[in-house]
Tab-separated table of C-alpha atoms in Angstrom:
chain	number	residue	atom	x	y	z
Y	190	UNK	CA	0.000	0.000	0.000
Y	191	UNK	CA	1.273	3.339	-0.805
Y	192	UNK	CA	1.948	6.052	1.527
Y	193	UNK	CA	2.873	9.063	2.127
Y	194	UNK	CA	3.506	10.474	6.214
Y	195	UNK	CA	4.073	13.235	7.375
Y	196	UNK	CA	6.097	14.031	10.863
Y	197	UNK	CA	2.861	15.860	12.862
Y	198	UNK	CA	-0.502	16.112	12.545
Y	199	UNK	CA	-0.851	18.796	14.515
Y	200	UNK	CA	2.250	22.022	15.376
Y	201	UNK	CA	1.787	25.538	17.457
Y	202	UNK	CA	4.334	27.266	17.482
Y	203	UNK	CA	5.239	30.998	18.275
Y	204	UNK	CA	5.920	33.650	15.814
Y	205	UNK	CA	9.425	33.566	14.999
Y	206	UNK	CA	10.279	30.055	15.154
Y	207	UNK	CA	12.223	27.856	12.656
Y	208	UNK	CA	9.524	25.673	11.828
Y	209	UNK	CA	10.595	22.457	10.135
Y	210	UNK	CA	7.986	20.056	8.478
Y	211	UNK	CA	9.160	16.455	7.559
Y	212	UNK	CA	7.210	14.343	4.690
Y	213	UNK	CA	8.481	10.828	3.684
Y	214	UNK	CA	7.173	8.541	0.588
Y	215	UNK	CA	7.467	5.033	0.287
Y	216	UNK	CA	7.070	4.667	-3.445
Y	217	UNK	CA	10.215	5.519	-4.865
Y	218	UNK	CA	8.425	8.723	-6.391
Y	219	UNK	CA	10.970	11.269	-8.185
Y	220	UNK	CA	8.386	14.157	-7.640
Y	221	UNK	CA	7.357	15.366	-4.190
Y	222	UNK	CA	5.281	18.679	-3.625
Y	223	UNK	CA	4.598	20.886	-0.918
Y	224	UNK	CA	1.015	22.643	-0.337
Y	225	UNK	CA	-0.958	24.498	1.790
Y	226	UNK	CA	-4.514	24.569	2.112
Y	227	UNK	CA	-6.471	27.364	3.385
Y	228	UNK	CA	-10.414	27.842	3.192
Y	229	UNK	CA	-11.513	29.455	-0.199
Y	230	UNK	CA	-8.018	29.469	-1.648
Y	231	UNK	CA	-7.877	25.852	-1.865
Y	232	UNK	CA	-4.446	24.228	-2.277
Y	233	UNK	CA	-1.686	26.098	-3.172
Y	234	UNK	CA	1.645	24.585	-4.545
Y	235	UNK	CA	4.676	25.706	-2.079
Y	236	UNK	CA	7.686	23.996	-3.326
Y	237	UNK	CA	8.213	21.290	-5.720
Y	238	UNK	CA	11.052	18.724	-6.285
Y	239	UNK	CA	11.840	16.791	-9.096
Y	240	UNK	CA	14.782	14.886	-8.023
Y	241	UNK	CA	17.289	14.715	-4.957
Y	242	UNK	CA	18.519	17.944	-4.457
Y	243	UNK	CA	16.298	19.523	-6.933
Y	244	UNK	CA	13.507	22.268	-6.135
Y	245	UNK	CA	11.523	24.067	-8.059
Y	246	UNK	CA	9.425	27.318	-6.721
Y	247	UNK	CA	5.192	26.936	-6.426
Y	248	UNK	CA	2.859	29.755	-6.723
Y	249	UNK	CA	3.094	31.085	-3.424
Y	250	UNK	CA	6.943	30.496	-1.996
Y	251	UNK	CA	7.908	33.459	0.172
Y	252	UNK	CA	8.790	32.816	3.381
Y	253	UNK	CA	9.293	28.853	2.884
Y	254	UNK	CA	12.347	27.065	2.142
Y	255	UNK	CA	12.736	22.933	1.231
Y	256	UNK	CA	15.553	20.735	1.597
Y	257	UNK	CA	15.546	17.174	-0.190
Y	258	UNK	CA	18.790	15.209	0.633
Y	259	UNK	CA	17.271	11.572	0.043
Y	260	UNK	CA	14.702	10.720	-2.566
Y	261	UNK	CA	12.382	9.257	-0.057
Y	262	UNK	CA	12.443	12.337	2.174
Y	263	UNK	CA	11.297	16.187	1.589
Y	264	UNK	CA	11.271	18.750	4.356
Y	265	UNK	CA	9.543	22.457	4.442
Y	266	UNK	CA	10.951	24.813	6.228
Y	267	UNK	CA	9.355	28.232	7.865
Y	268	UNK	CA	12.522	30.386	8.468
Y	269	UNK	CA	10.822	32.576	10.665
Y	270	UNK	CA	7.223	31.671	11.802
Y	271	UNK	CA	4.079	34.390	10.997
Y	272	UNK	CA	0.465	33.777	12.407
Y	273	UNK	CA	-0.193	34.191	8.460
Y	274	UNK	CA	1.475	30.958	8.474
Y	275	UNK	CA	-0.804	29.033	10.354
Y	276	UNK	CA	-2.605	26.525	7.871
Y	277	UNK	CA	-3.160	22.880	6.758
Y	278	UNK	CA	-0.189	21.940	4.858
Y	279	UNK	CA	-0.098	18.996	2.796
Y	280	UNK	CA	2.895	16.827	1.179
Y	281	UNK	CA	2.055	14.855	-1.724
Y	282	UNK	CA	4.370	12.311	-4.175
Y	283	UNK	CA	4.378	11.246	-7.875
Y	284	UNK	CA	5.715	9.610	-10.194
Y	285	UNK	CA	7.339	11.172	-13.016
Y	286	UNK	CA	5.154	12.195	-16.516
Y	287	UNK	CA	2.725	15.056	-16.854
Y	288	UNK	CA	-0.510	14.863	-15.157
Y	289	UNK	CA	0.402	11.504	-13.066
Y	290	UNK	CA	-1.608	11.180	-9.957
Y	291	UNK	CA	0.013	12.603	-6.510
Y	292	UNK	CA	-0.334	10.808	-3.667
Y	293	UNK	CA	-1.376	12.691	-0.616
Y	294	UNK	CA	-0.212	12.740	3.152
Y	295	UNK	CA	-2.870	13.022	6.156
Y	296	UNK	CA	-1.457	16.692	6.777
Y	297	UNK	CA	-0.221	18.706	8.696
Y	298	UNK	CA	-2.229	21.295	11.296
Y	299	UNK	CA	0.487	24.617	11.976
Y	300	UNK	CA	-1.026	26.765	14.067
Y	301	UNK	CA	1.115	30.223	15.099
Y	302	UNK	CA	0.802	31.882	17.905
H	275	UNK	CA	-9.389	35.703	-11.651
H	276	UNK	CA	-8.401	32.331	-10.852
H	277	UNK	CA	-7.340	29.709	-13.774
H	278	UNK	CA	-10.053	27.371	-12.170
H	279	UNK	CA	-13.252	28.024	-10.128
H	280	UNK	CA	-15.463	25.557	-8.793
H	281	UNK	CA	-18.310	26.475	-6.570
H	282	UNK	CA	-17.584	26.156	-2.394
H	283	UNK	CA	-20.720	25.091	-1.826
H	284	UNK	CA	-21.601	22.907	0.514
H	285	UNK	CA	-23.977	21.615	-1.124
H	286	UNK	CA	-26.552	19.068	0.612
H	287	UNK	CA	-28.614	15.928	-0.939
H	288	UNK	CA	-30.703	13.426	0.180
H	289	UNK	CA	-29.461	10.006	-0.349
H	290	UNK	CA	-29.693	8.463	-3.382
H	291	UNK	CA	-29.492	11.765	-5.529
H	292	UNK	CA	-27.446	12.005	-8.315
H	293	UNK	CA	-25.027	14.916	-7.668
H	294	UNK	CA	-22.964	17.122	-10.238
H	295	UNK	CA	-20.018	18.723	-9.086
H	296	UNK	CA	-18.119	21.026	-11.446
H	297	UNK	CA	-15.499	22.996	-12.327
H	298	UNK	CA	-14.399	25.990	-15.232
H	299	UNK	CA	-11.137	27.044	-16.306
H	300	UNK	CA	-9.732	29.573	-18.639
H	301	UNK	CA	-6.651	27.518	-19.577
H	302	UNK	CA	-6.723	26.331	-22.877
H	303	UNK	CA	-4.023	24.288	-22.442
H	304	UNK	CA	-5.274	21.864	-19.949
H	305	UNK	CA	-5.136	18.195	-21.357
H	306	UNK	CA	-5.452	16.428	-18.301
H	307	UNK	CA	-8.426	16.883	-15.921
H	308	UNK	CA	-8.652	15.312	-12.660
H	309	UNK	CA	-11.173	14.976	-9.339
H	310	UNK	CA	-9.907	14.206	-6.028
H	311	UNK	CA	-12.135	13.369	-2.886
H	312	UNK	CA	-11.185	14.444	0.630
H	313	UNK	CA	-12.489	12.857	3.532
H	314	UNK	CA	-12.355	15.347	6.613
H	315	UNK	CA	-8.870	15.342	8.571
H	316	UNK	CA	-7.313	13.779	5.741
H	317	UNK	CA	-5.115	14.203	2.454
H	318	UNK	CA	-7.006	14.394	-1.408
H	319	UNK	CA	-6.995	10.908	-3.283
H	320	UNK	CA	-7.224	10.824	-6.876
H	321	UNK	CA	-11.176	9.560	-7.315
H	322	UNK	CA	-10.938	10.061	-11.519
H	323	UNK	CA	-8.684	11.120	-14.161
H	324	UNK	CA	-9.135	12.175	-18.017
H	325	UNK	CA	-7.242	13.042	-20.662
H	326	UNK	CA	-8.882	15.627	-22.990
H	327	UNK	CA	-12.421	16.035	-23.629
H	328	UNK	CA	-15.345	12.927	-23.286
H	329	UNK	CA	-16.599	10.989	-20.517
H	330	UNK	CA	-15.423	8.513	-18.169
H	331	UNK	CA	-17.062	6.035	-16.332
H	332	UNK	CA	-16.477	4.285	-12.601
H	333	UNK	CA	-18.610	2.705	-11.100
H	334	UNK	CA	-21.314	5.262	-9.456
H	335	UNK	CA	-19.132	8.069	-10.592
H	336	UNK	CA	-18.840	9.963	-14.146
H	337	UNK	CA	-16.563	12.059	-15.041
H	338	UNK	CA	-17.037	14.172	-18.165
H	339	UNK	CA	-15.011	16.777	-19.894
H	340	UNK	CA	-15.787	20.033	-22.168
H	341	UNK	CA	-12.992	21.726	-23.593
H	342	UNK	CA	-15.283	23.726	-25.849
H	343	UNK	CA	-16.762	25.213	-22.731
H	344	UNK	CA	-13.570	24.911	-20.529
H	345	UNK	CA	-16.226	22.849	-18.260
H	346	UNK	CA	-15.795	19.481	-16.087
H	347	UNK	CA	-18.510	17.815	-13.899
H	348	UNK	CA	-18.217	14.825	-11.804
H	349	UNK	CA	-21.689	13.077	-11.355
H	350	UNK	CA	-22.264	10.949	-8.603
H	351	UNK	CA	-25.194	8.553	-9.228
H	352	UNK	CA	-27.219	6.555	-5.699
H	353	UNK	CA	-25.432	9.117	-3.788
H	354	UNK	CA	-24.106	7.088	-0.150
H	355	UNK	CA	-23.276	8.563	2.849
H	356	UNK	CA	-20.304	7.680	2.330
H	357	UNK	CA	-19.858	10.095	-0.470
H	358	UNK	CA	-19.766	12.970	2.317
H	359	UNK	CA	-16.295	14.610	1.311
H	360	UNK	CA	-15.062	17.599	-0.251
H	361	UNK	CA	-14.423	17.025	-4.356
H	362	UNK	CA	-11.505	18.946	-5.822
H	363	UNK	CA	-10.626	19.317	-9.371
H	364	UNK	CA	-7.379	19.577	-10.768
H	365	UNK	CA	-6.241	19.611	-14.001
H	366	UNK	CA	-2.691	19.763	-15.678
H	367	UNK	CA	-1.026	20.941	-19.335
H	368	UNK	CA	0.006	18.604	-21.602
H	369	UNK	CA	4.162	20.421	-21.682
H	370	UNK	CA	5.328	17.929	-19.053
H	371	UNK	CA	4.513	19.995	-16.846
H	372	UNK	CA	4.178	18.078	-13.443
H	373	UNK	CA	2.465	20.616	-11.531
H	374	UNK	CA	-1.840	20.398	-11.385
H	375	UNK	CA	-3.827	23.298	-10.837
H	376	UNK	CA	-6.232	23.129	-8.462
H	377	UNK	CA	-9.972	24.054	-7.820
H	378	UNK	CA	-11.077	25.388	-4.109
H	379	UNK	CA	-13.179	22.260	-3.884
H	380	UNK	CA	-16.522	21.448	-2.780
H	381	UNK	CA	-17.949	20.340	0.399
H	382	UNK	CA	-20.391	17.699	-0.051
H	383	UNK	CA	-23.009	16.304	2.580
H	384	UNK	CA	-25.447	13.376	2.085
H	385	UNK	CA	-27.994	13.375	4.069
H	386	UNK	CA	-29.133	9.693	5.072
């Protein structure tokens, strides 16, 4: 069974933390993604990675960073926390090829205080 | 304005209504069209997936696809309870691009 987990289901943390957010696959999946999901605005694409070491900007970047050392593993990174932070934020996995489905992880809850 | 919109809702039905969900876009270039379902306190799973325009059928669910109209609907026939989610389009260029767009999704109740 394929999976996708994330480190926490639910974070608080205080406004000007280093917030890190771990996500690991299972499937050997090139692509891994970074979202966050916010009521109205739907999901919005973070960070992307293609490969180990390999990131791509998302629609809505500032203020995140990503680090992917090991295919299997793909961390997001709040350099300094905001309460315009706090959010659902969702890893996903794919294979690579356009359109191929992503897999999802439960998500994570950050709230900032 | 936002490359796709699909209606918030939520949108309530009795059980064993057929449902239609949809979504618009103004992307032209969208080839690949795609609903995901979202139980509550968990991640999207892909539900259906399409490559250009047509229908596509699974089981209780139908997925069908007008690029003429840049319009998708997902019909859900003898809706369950267990259809009680939140349905979120998506939908992808055909430039290997690996990235999907998505839709703000819909909440969906079925009321037993």
């Amino acid at each position: 069974d394929v999976k996708v987990t994330q480190s926490s289901r639910y974070l608080v943390k205080r406004t000007g933390e280093k917030v890190f957010l771990e996500c690991v696959q299972d499937m050997d999946h090139e692509n891994m993604f970074w979202y966050r999901q916010d009521p109205g605005l739907g999901l919005r694409l973070i960070y992307f990675s293609y490969d180990v070491k390999m990131k791509e900007k998302g629609d809505i970047p500032e203020g995140y960073s990503v680090s992917r050392e090991k295919k299997e593993r793909f961390s997001l990174i709040l350099e300094s926390a905001s309460t315009n932070q706090t959010s659902m934020y969702l890893c996903a996995s794919s294979p690579p090829g356009t359109g191929r489905e992503q897999y999802f992880g439960p998500g994570t809850r950050l709230t900032v205080t | 304005q936002k490359e796709v919109e699909q209606d918030p809702g939520p949108l309530s039905v009795p059980e064993g209504a057929i449902v239609s969900l949809n979504c618009t876009y103004s992307n032209s270039a969208f080839q690949y069209f795609m609903w995901y379902r979202q139980y509550s306190r968990k991640g999207p799973e892909l539900l259906m997936y399409t490559y250009s325009s047509g229908n596509k059928e699974d089981g209780r669910f139908t997925a069908q696809v007008d690029k003429s109209s840049k319009y998708i609907s997902l019909f859900i026939r003898d809706s369950q309870p267990s259809d009680s989610a939140t349905y979120l389009c998506a939908m992808v260029n055909d430039f290997g691009n690996e990235k999907l767009t998505f839709g703000t999704g819909t909440r969906l109740t079925i009321i037993p």
